[in-house]
Every structure is written in structure tokens, then in C-alpha cells.
PDB file of C-alpha atoms in Angstrom:
ATOM      1  CA  MET A   1     124.990 172.560 157.268  1.00  0.00           C
ATOM      2  CA  LYS A   2     124.757 175.524 159.112  1.00  0.00           C
ATOM      3  CA  TYR A   3     123.726 177.456 155.454  1.00  0.00           C
ATOM      4  CA  THR A   4     123.123 176.182 152.331  1.00  0.00           C
ATOM      5  CA  ARG A   5     124.082 177.180 149.404  1.00  0.00           C
ATOM      6  CA  ALA A   6     121.605 179.020 148.257  1.00  0.00           C
ATOM      7  CA  GLU A   7     121.938 181.394 151.834  1.00  0.00           C
ATOM      8  CA  SER A   8     125.495 181.650 151.808  1.00  0.00           C
ATOM      9  CA  LEU A   9     124.893 182.909 148.136  1.00  0.00           C
ATOM     10  CA  ASP A  10     121.620 185.663 149.196  1.00  0.00           C
ATOM     11  CA  ARG A  11     124.259 186.772 152.168  1.00  0.00           C
ATOM     12  CA  ILE A  12     127.301 186.845 149.267  1.00  0.00           C
ATOM     13  CA  GLU A  13     124.820 188.948 147.365  1.00  0.00           C
ATOM     14  CA  ALA A  14     122.724 191.034 149.284  1.00  0.00           C
ATOM     15  CA  THR A  15     126.565 192.488 150.875  1.00  0.00           C
ATOM     16  CA  ILE A  16     127.898 192.595 146.774  1.00  0.00           C
ATOM     17  CA  GLU A  17     124.658 194.905 146.331  1.00  0.00           C
ATOM     18  CA  ALA A  18     124.774 196.670 149.123  1.00  0.00           C
ATOM     19  CA  GLY A  19     127.396 197.759 147.835  1.00  0.00           C
ATOM     20  CA  ASP A  20     130.475 196.630 150.090  1.00  0.00           C
ATOM     21  CA  PRO A  21     132.959 193.810 150.037  1.00  0.00           C
ATOM     22  CA  VAL A  22     132.584 190.553 149.789  1.00  0.00           C
ATOM     23  CA  ILE A  23     135.139 189.914 153.178  1.00  0.00           C
ATOM     24  CA  GLY A  24     136.826 186.014 153.932  1.00  0.00           C
ATOM     25  CA  ALA A  25     138.385 185.277 156.941  1.00  0.00           C
ATOM     26  CA  GLY A  26     140.719 182.659 157.381  1.00  0.00           C
ATOM     27  CA  ALA A  27     139.921 181.121 160.935  1.00  0.00           C
ATOM     28  CA  GLY A  28     142.877 178.618 163.091  1.00  0.00           C
ATOM     29  CA  THR A  29     141.229 179.306 166.172  1.00  0.00           C
ATOM     30  CA  GLY A  30     137.777 179.712 167.918  1.00  0.00           C
ATOM     31  CA  ILE A  31     138.600 183.387 169.236  1.00  0.00           C
ATOM     32  CA  SER A  32     139.930 184.261 165.453  1.00  0.00           C
ATOM     33  CA  ALA A  33     136.712 183.383 164.291  1.00  0.00           C
ATOM     34  CA  LYS A  34     134.504 184.549 166.578  1.00  0.00           C
ATOM     35  CA  PHE A  35     136.420 188.257 166.113  1.00  0.00           C
ATOM     36  CA  ALA A  36     136.492 188.215 162.639  1.00  0.00           C
ATOM     37  CA  GLU A  37     132.845 187.575 162.655  1.00  0.00           C
ATOM     38  CA  ARG A  38     132.288 191.264 165.560  1.00  0.00           C
ATOM     39  CA  GLY A  39     134.194 192.226 162.452  1.00  0.00           C
ATOM     40  CA  GLY A  40     131.839 191.613 159.970  1.00  0.00           C
ATOM     41  CA  VAL A  41     133.164 189.032 157.536  1.00  0.00           C
ATOM     42  CA  ASP A  42     130.676 187.305 155.566  1.00  0.00           C
ATOM     43  CA  LEU A  43     132.611 184.061 155.644  1.00  0.00           C
ATOM     44  CA  LEU A  44     135.105 181.631 157.734  1.00  0.00           C
ATOM     45  CA  ILE A  45     137.489 179.369 156.245  1.00  0.00           C
ATOM     46  CA  ILE A  46     139.269 177.244 158.683  1.00  0.00           C
ATOM     47  CA  TYR A  47     141.876 174.226 157.662  1.00  0.00           C
ATOM     48  CA  ASN A  48     145.254 173.312 158.338  1.00  0.00           C
ATOM     49  CA  SER A  49     147.292 175.893 157.288  1.00  0.00           C
ATOM     50  CA  GLY A  50     144.886 178.140 160.486  1.00  0.00           C
ATOM     51  CA  ARG A  51     146.362 176.014 162.955  1.00  0.00           C
ATOM     52  CA  TYR A  52     150.389 175.858 161.882  1.00  0.00           C
ATOM     53  CA  ARG A  53     149.867 179.656 161.340  1.00  0.00           C
ATOM     54  CA  MET A  54     148.646 180.712 164.574  1.00  0.00           C
ATOM     55  CA  ASN A  55     151.235 178.501 166.209  1.00  0.00           C
ATOM     56  CA  GLY A  56     153.850 181.079 164.153  1.00  0.00           C
ATOM     57  CA  ARG A  57     155.189 177.790 161.714  1.00  0.00           C
ATOM     58  CA  GLY A  58     154.419 179.526 158.051  1.00  0.00           C
ATOM     59  CA  SER A  59     151.438 179.340 156.053  1.00  0.00           C
ATOM     60  CA  LEU A  60     152.875 176.086 153.333  1.00  0.00           C
ATOM     61  CA  ALA A  61     153.412 174.589 155.985  1.00  0.00           C
ATOM     62  CA  GLY A  62     150.024 173.356 155.150  1.00  0.00           C
ATOM     63  CA  LEU A  63     151.563 171.947 151.880  1.00  0.00           C
ATOM     64  CA  LEU A  64     154.431 169.557 153.399  1.00  0.00           C
ATOM     65  CA  PRO A  65     153.528 165.850 156.121  1.00  0.00           C
ATOM     66  CA  TYR A  66     153.367 167.232 159.220  1.00  0.00           C
ATOM     67  CA  GLY A  67     149.852 166.108 159.563  1.00  0.00           C
ATOM     68  CA  ASP A  68     146.809 164.457 157.930  1.00  0.00           C
ATOM     69  CA  ALA A  69     145.335 168.103 156.404  1.00  0.00           C
ATOM     70  CA  ASN A  70     141.540 166.871 156.359  1.00  0.00           C
ATOM     71  CA  GLU A  71     141.949 165.255 159.783  1.00  0.00           C
ATOM     72  CA  ILE A  72     142.987 168.796 161.002  1.00  0.00           C
ATOM     73  CA  VAL A  73     140.245 170.520 159.435  1.00  0.00           C
ATOM     74  CA  VAL A  74     137.848 168.239 161.073  1.00  0.00           C
ATOM     75  CA  GLU A  75     139.420 169.097 163.990  1.00  0.00           C
ATOM     76  CA  MET A  76     139.383 172.654 164.401  1.00  0.00           C
ATOM     77  CA  GLY A  77     135.556 172.281 162.677  1.00  0.00           C
ATOM     78  CA  HIS A  78     134.578 171.129 166.519  1.00  0.00           C
ATOM     79  CA  GLU A  79     137.041 174.506 168.017  1.00  0.00           C
ATOM     80  CA  VAL A  80     135.985 176.589 165.639  1.00  0.00           C
ATOM     81  CA  ILE A  81     132.543 175.868 164.030  1.00  0.00           C
ATOM     82  CA  PRO A  82     130.046 176.401 168.192  1.00  0.00           C
ATOM     83  CA  VAL A  83     131.146 179.746 168.952  1.00  0.00           C
ATOM     84  CA  VAL A  84     130.340 181.046 165.049  1.00  0.00           C
ATOM     85  CA  GLU A  85     126.650 182.344 165.381  1.00  0.00           C
ATOM     86  CA  ASP A  86     125.732 183.717 162.480  1.00  0.00           C
ATOM     87  CA  THR A  87     128.518 183.001 159.443  1.00  0.00           C
ATOM     88  CA  PRO A  88     128.771 180.397 156.898  1.00  0.00           C
ATOM     89  CA  VAL A  89     131.917 178.399 157.496  1.00  0.00           C
ATOM     90  CA  LEU A  90     133.534 176.827 154.848  1.00  0.00           C
ATOM     91  CA  ALA A  91     136.194 173.183 155.490  1.00  0.00           C
ATOM     92  CA  GLY A  92     139.528 173.695 153.485  1.00  0.00           C
ATOM     93  CA  VAL A  93     139.501 170.442 151.836  1.00  0.00           C
ATOM     94  CA  ASN A  94     142.542 168.719 150.670  1.00  0.00           C
ATOM     95  CA  GLY A  95     141.105 167.449 146.766  1.00  0.00           C
ATOM     96  CA  THR A  96     144.011 165.343 146.058  1.00  0.00           C
ATOM     97  CA  ASP A  97     143.829 162.968 149.567  1.00  0.00           C
ATOM     98  CA  PRO A  98     143.945 159.717 148.070  1.00  0.00           C
ATOM     99  CA  PHE A  99     142.869 158.066 151.134  1.00  0.00           C
ATOM    100  CA  ARG A 100     139.713 159.015 151.480  1.00  0.00           C
ATOM    101  CA  ASP A 101     135.862 158.630 149.173  1.00  0.00           C
ATOM    102  CA  MET A 102     135.467 162.725 148.691  1.00  0.00           C
ATOM    103  CA  SER A 103     131.086 161.993 147.921  1.00  0.00           C
ATOM    104  CA  VAL A 104     131.441 160.551 151.801  1.00  0.00           C
ATOM    105  CA  PHE A 105     134.115 162.766 153.047  1.00  0.00           C
ATOM    106  CA  ILE A 106     131.912 166.187 151.811  1.00  0.00           C
ATOM    107  CA  GLU A 107     128.825 164.830 152.893  1.00  0.00           C
ATOM    108  CA  ASP A 108     130.812 164.261 156.296  1.00  0.00           C
ATOM    109  CA  LEU A 109     131.732 168.273 156.534  1.00  0.00           C
ATOM    110  CA  ARG A 110     127.733 169.438 155.694  1.00  0.00           C
ATOM    111  CA  ARG A 111     126.733 167.031 158.099  1.00  0.00           C
ATOM    112  CA  ARG A 112     129.371 168.785 160.843  1.00  0.00           C
ATOM    113  CA  GLY A 113     127.592 171.976 160.156  1.00  0.00           C
ATOM    114  CA  PHE A 114     130.436 173.354 158.027  1.00  0.00           C
ATOM    115  CA  SER A 115     128.749 174.945 154.461  1.00  0.00           C
ATOM    116  CA  GLY A 116     130.512 175.269 152.037  1.00  0.00           C
ATOM    117  CA  VAL A 117     134.606 173.872 150.899  1.00  0.00           C
ATOM    118  CA  GLN A 118     137.316 175.652 149.814  1.00  0.00           C
ATOM    119  CA  ASN A 119     140.721 173.277 147.802  1.00  0.00           C
ATOM    120  CA  PHE A 120     143.109 173.743 150.310  1.00  0.00           C
ATOM    121  CA  PRO A 121     145.530 172.703 151.255  1.00  0.00           C
ATOM    122  CA  THR A 122     146.660 173.263 147.124  1.00  0.00           C
ATOM    123  CA  VAL A 123     149.016 171.766 144.854  1.00  0.00           C
ATOM    124  CA  GLY A 124     147.687 175.124 142.696  1.00  0.00           C
ATOM    125  CA  LEU A 125     151.171 176.945 144.562  1.00  0.00           C
ATOM    126  CA  ILE A 126     153.437 174.504 143.360  1.00  0.00           C
ATOM    127  CA  ASP A 127     155.610 175.839 140.030  1.00  0.00           C
ATOM    128  CA  GLU A 128     153.470 173.851 137.614  1.00  0.00           C
ATOM    129  CA  ASP A 129     156.601 173.838 135.806  1.00  0.00           C
ATOM    130  CA  SER A 130     158.695 172.228 138.329  1.00  0.00           C
ATOM    131  CA  SER A 131     158.988 168.630 137.967  1.00  0.00           C
ATOM    132  CA  TYR A 132     157.502 168.068 141.036  1.00  0.00           C
ATOM    133  CA  ARG A 133     154.320 168.880 140.424  1.00  0.00           C
ATOM    134  CA  LYS A 134     154.099 167.582 137.041  1.00  0.00           C
ATOM    135  CA  ASN A 135     154.605 163.822 138.580  1.00  0.00           C
ATOM    136  CA  LEU A 136     152.229 164.582 141.321  1.00  0.00           C
ATOM    137  CA  GLU A 137     150.044 165.323 138.140  1.00  0.00           C
ATOM    138  CA  GLU A 138     151.071 162.024 136.131  1.00  0.00           C
ATOM    139  CA  THR A 139     150.322 160.410 139.754  1.00  0.00           C
ATOM    140  CA  GLY A 140     146.780 161.044 139.985  1.00  0.00           C
ATOM    141  CA  MET A 141     147.083 163.693 142.447  1.00  0.00           C
ATOM    142  CA  GLY A 142     146.809 167.137 140.321  1.00  0.00           C
ATOM    143  CA  TYR A 143     144.553 170.307 140.618  1.00  0.00           C
ATOM    144  CA  ASP A 144     141.977 167.873 138.932  1.00  0.00           C
ATOM    145  CA  LYS A 145     141.262 166.335 141.869  1.00  0.00           C
ATOM    146  CA  GLU A 146     140.738 169.454 143.397  1.00  0.00           C
ATOM    147  CA  VAL A 147     138.511 170.413 140.535  1.00  0.00           C
ATOM    148  CA  GLU A 148     136.721 167.064 140.697  1.00  0.00           C
ATOM    149  CA  MET A 149     136.247 168.171 144.766  1.00  0.00           C
ATOM    150  CA  ILE A 150     133.872 171.521 143.636  1.00  0.00           C
ATOM    151  CA  ARG A 151     131.940 169.709 141.126  1.00  0.00           C
ATOM    152  CA  GLU A 152     131.123 167.132 144.101  1.00  0.00           C
ATOM    153  CA  ALA A 153     130.887 169.410 147.158  1.00  0.00           C
ATOM    154  CA  SER A 154     128.188 171.983 144.353  1.00  0.00           C
ATOM    155  CA  GLU A 155     126.456 168.531 143.413  1.00  0.00           C
ATOM    156  CA  GLN A 156     125.430 168.315 147.608  1.00  0.00           C
ATOM    157  CA  GLY A 157     124.416 172.008 148.090  1.00  0.00           C
ATOM    158  CA  MET A 158     127.628 173.235 149.414  1.00  0.00           C
ATOM    159  CA  LEU A 159     128.939 177.297 149.168  1.00  0.00           C
ATOM    160  CA  THR A 160     132.551 176.765 146.699  1.00  0.00           C
ATOM    161  CA  CYS A 161     134.749 178.939 146.546  1.00  0.00           C
ATOM    162  CA  PRO A 162     137.914 177.514 145.101  1.00  0.00           C
ATOM    163  CA  TYR A 163     141.642 179.316 144.459  1.00  0.00           C
ATOM    164  CA  VAL A 164     142.415 179.798 141.364  1.00  0.00           C
ATOM    165  CA  PHE A 165     146.101 180.691 139.886  1.00  0.00           C
ATOM    166  CA  THR A 166     145.635 180.430 135.887  1.00  0.00           C
ATOM    167  CA  GLU A 167     142.866 181.542 133.967  1.00  0.00           C
ATOM    168  CA  GLU A 168     143.305 178.071 133.273  1.00  0.00           C
ATOM    169  CA  GLN A 169     141.601 176.519 136.585  1.00  0.00           C
ATOM    170  CA  ALA A 170     139.241 180.406 137.005  1.00  0.00           C
ATOM    171  CA  ALA A 171     137.422 178.113 133.683  1.00  0.00           C
ATOM    172  CA  ALA A 172     137.542 174.674 135.180  1.00  0.00           C
ATOM    173  CA  MET A 173     136.772 175.315 138.498  1.00  0.00           C
ATOM    174  CA  THR A 174     133.321 177.308 137.136  1.00  0.00           C
ATOM    175  CA  GLU A 175     131.911 174.815 134.790  1.00  0.00           C
ATOM    176  CA  ALA A 176     132.714 173.078 138.443  1.00  0.00           C
ATOM    177  CA  GLY A 177     129.753 175.034 139.915  1.00  0.00           C
ATOM    178  CA  ALA A 178     132.497 177.401 141.630  1.00  0.00           C
ATOM    179  CA  ASP A 179     129.934 179.498 143.674  1.00  0.00           C
ATOM    180  CA  VAL A 180     132.925 182.107 144.507  1.00  0.00           C
ATOM    181  CA  ILE A 181     136.295 182.011 142.417  1.00  0.00           C
ATOM    182  CA  VAL A 182     139.343 183.377 145.144  1.00  0.00           C
ATOM    183  CA  SER A 183     141.757 184.167 142.163  1.00  0.00           C
ATOM    184  CA  HIS A 184     145.201 183.135 144.635  1.00  0.00           C
ATOM    185  CA  MET A 185     148.640 185.709 144.433  1.00  0.00           C
ATOM    186  CA  GLY A 186     151.162 182.972 146.325  1.00  0.00           C
ATOM    187  CA  LEU A 187     151.851 183.264 149.974  1.00  0.00           C
ATOM    188  CA  THR A 188     150.748 186.351 152.249  1.00  0.00           C
ATOM    189  CA  THR A 189     153.887 189.275 152.269  1.00  0.00           C
ATOM    190  CA  SER A 190     154.427 190.697 154.904  1.00  0.00           C
ATOM    191  CA  GLY A 191     155.062 190.190 159.054  1.00  0.00           C
ATOM    192  CA  ASP A 192     157.274 187.678 160.714  1.00  0.00           C
ATOM    193  CA  ILE A 193     156.598 184.208 158.964  1.00  0.00           C
ATOM    194  CA  GLY A 194     155.193 186.137 155.720  1.00  0.00           C
ATOM    195  CA  ALA A 195     156.565 185.911 151.975  1.00  0.00           C
ATOM    196  CA  GLU A 196     160.144 188.082 150.612  1.00  0.00           C
ATOM    197  CA  THR A 197     159.073 187.006 147.350  1.00  0.00           C
ATOM    198  CA  ALA A 198     155.414 188.367 145.322  1.00  0.00           C
ATOM    199  CA  LEU A 199     154.527 190.241 142.104  1.00  0.00           C
ATOM    200  CA  ASP A 200     153.812 193.721 142.974  1.00  0.00           C
ATOM    201  CA  LEU A 201     150.883 195.182 143.294  1.00  0.00           C
ATOM    202  CA  ASP A 202     150.068 196.244 139.644  1.00  0.00           C
ATOM    203  CA  ASP A 203     150.774 193.140 138.514  1.00  0.00           C
ATOM    204  CA  ALA A 204     148.264 191.151 140.571  1.00  0.00           C
ATOM    205  CA  ALA A 205     145.702 193.453 140.212  1.00  0.00           C
ATOM    206  CA  GLU A 206     146.179 192.449 136.227  1.00  0.00           C
ATOM    207  CA  ARG A 207     146.543 188.726 136.806  1.00  0.00           C
ATOM    208  CA  VAL A 208     143.425 189.066 139.264  1.00  0.00           C
ATOM    209  CA  GLN A 209     141.132 190.237 136.342  1.00  0.00           C
ATOM    210  CA  ALA A 210     142.615 187.688 134.001  1.00  0.00           C
ATOM    211  CA  HIS A 211     141.355 185.292 136.291  1.00  0.00           C
ATOM    212  CA  HIS A 212     137.898 187.020 136.622  1.00  0.00           C
ATOM    213  CA  ASP A 213     137.984 187.670 132.969  1.00  0.00           C
ATOM    214  CA  ALA A 214     138.052 183.481 132.064  1.00  0.00           C
ATOM    215  CA  ALA A 215     136.164 182.324 134.927  1.00  0.00           C
ATOM    216  CA  LYS A 216     132.776 184.868 134.018  1.00  0.00           C
ATOM    217  CA  ALA A 217     133.377 183.623 130.440  1.00  0.00           C
ATOM    218  CA  VAL A 218     132.114 180.091 131.340  1.00  0.00           C
ATOM    219  CA  ARG A 219     129.119 181.784 133.830  1.00  0.00           C
ATOM    220  CA  ASP A 220     127.931 184.959 134.164  1.00  0.00           C
ATOM    221  CA  ASP A 221     126.799 184.720 137.993  1.00  0.00           C
ATOM    222  CA  VAL A 222     130.024 183.850 139.211  1.00  0.00           C
ATOM    223  CA  HIS A 223     131.472 186.195 141.882  1.00  0.00           C
ATOM    224  CA  VAL A 224     134.816 186.767 142.134  1.00  0.00           C
ATOM    225  CA  ILE A 225     137.335 187.961 144.882  1.00  0.00           C
ATOM    226  CA  CYS A 226     141.307 188.433 145.781  1.00  0.00           C
ATOM    227  CA  HIS A 227     143.952 186.905 147.868  1.00  0.00           C
ATOM    228  CA  GLY A 228     147.745 186.146 148.835  1.00  0.00           C
ATOM    229  CA  GLY A 229     151.111 187.814 147.482  1.00  0.00           C
ATOM    230  CA  PRO A 230     151.532 191.684 147.793  1.00  0.00           C
ATOM    231  CA  ILE A 231     147.997 192.310 149.521  1.00  0.00           C
ATOM    232  CA  ALA A 232     148.726 191.730 152.419  1.00  0.00           C
ATOM    233  CA  TRP A 233     146.937 195.105 154.316  1.00  0.00           C
ATOM    234  CA  PRO A 234     142.737 196.910 153.391  1.00  0.00           C
ATOM    235  CA  ASP A 235     145.109 199.140 151.775  1.00  0.00           C
ATOM    236  CA  ASP A 236     146.685 197.089 149.214  1.00  0.00           C
ATOM    237  CA  ALA A 237     142.859 194.745 148.624  1.00  0.00           C
ATOM    238  CA  ALA A 238     140.989 198.682 148.200  1.00  0.00           C
ATOM    239  CA  TYR A 239     143.884 198.960 145.437  1.00  0.00           C
ATOM    240  CA  VAL A 240     143.495 195.853 144.242  1.00  0.00           C
ATOM    241  CA  LEU A 241     139.494 196.376 143.766  1.00  0.00           C
ATOM    242  CA  ASN A 242     140.054 199.167 142.640  1.00  0.00           C
ATOM    243  CA  ASN A 243     141.998 198.711 139.617  1.00  0.00           C
ATOM    244  CA  THR A 244     140.365 195.476 138.615  1.00  0.00           C
ATOM    245  CA  GLU A 245     136.388 195.776 136.730  1.00  0.00           C
ATOM    246  CA  GLY A 246     134.454 193.460 138.722  1.00  0.00           C
ATOM    247  CA  VAL A 247     136.623 191.838 140.836  1.00  0.00           C
ATOM    248  CA  VAL A 248     134.340 192.268 144.532  1.00  0.00           C
ATOM    249  CA  GLY A 249     136.252 191.717 147.707  1.00  0.00           C
ATOM    250  CA  PHE A 250     138.913 190.027 149.427  1.00  0.00           C
ATOM    251  CA  PHE A 251     139.727 186.454 151.565  1.00  0.00           C
ATOM    252  CA  GLY A 252     142.063 187.496 154.055  1.00  0.00           C
ATOM    253  CA  ALA A 253     144.138 184.486 156.240  1.00  0.00           C
ATOM    254  CA  SER A 254     147.600 185.387 157.334  1.00  0.00           C
ATOM    255  CA  SER A 255     145.921 189.241 156.461  1.00  0.00           C
ATOM    256  CA  ILE A 256     143.579 188.822 159.284  1.00  0.00           C
ATOM    257  CA  GLU A 257     144.239 186.829 161.907  1.00  0.00           C
ATOM    258  CA  ARG A 258     148.338 186.344 161.707  1.00  0.00           C
ATOM    259  CA  LEU A 259     149.389 189.768 161.304  1.00  0.00           C
ATOM    260  CA  ALA A 260     146.739 191.535 163.624  1.00  0.00           C
ATOM    261  CA  THR A 261     147.482 189.456 166.258  1.00  0.00           C
ATOM    262  CA  GLU A 262     151.418 190.142 165.716  1.00  0.00           C
ATOM    263  CA  GLU A 263     151.344 193.814 165.962  1.00  0.00           C
ATOM    264  CA  ALA A 264     148.268 193.274 168.872  1.00  0.00           C
ATOM    265  CA  ILE A 265     150.504 191.216 171.591  1.00  0.00           C
ATOM    266  CA  GLU A 266     154.090 192.073 170.881  1.00  0.00           C
ATOM    267  CA  ASN A 267     152.300 195.356 171.554  1.00  0.00           C
ATOM    268  CA  GLN A 268     150.053 195.204 174.409  1.00  0.00           C
ATOM    269  CA  ALA A 269     153.510 193.036 175.968  1.00  0.00           C
ATOM    270  CA  ARG A 270     156.044 196.679 175.494  1.00  0.00           C
ATOM    271  CA  GLU A 271     153.629 198.510 176.950  1.00  0.00           C
ATOM    272  CA  PHE A 272     153.019 196.184 180.261  1.00  0.00           C
ATOM    273  CA  LYS A 273     156.622 196.283 179.656  1.00  0.00           C
ATOM    274  CA  GLU A 274     157.308 199.394 179.856  1.00  0.00           C
ATOM    275  CA  ILE A 275     154.884 200.849 183.063  1.00  0.00           C
ATOM    276  CA  GLU A 276     156.429 202.668 185.852  1.00  0.00           C
ATOM    277  CA  PHE A 277     156.460 201.755 189.407  1.00  0.00           C
TER     278      PHE A 277
END
């Protein structure tokens, strides 16, 4: 493990005390991680959706059986961790995986240089009222397994930054020892493979605030940041941060690596095609 929980938290708290937003970045490739770090992000998070996203597929591919999510994050660690110089790297862990002993797997992630974890893939993205979600919960593959994974990682001294989708989940994850609650607003909009169905920014700010308040009611030292849905661009994140109380930052995956890549490559290619000779 490159950074202990205490060291990672010290860095986050120093950022907050300086009046700067805490920014986490998803990294699906080594080059994404390298240049997000140069841009000053506070945390880097790698998980299976990053690989799919940067291969031109929708991020929700990470929830479907296209590969072993936990094995993919280990593989991606080999690509990303060596190029990161001075930023904690978190692993997206599929906490519902019935084929792994989570205590052993998390210990292995620590040994491989990961400083923390996040719960992804997460069943939290599946509608709680759907029969599919209910069946997952009924058959031992529910969100409670993700809570227990976060508890295990916290007890092993790793930074924990779980996604939450409801006030109840925010409270449960905080009680389990979460350090940074990531208030998830759904699949990110914008770009070529972004969502079209999402909350508006005002509704998102209201929901983020509710998650914040539920977490803080359990433990006052927990930090809360926002992610996803309509919070796609820097101005969107600024709007939510300026219309909530106590929310200290933003985590961007598609927002930081996919949207920037789509624009940059398309514009660069177009400029080459417009060469006159």
C-alpha cells in the first residue's frame, strides 16, 4: 500500500483547509492517470468501467458479465499504479463477488499498491423497486455486501470512498467506517456514450445535500463529495458545490477522462485534416 488511510486523509483534509475542492478522477488507462495527476487531482480511482469506457463502450458495461470485475481492476493496477508518482490510487471493488474472500482480496490489493477502495461495480445503480434488484438482495448479492466490503477495507487501514444512492446507504456506509461518501447521481450525461436520462442540477444538489446530512448525522468527520448524472462539466460541479452546504468536492470518471478525450481527439484529427498543402 503506497499511502495509509491516515496519510490519504491528511492530504484530503489539507486540500479542504486550503479552500480547494477535493477532486477524484477515474482512470481507465495509464495516460489518463498520469495527466489527471499532473492536473492536480487528489485521488485516482480505477475499476472495470474505466477500461470499457476508454474502449468506447458505455460505463454501465461494468455492471454486466463481460469480464471478472475484480480481476480486471488488478490487471489495470499493473498499468496505472507504476505511472502514478504522488497520488493515492483506489481500487473499484465488486463487493458482491461470491467467489472471493473479501478480507484476502483487500489484503492483496494493499500489497499491490492500492491505497483505498470504492464499491464498483455497485448494485446501487439498479432500481431498488425492480424485481432484478430485489432478487439480487434476496440471494446474497445485495448492497449490504458492499457495505461489509467497505467495513473490511476500513479495518485493514485503507481509505474508503463508497458510492451511495440513498440517505440510508449514506448512513450505513458512514457507520461502516467510510472516509469519503461519494453521492452518486447516476450515469454521467454528455458526450457520445453518456446518458440522456438524468436529474436536473437543482434536484441533484438537493439529493447530494440529503446524502451529506444523513452521513454527517452518523459521524461528523466523514467527508462528502458528488458524482455523476447531470454533474458532467466543471461548471456543473461548481453549481452543485455552490448550492449545497458542507459538500467538499467532486469525483469525475467520464467527466475527466472520457469527455476530455472525445473532444481532444476529434478536434486534433480535424485540424490535421484541414491542413492545406
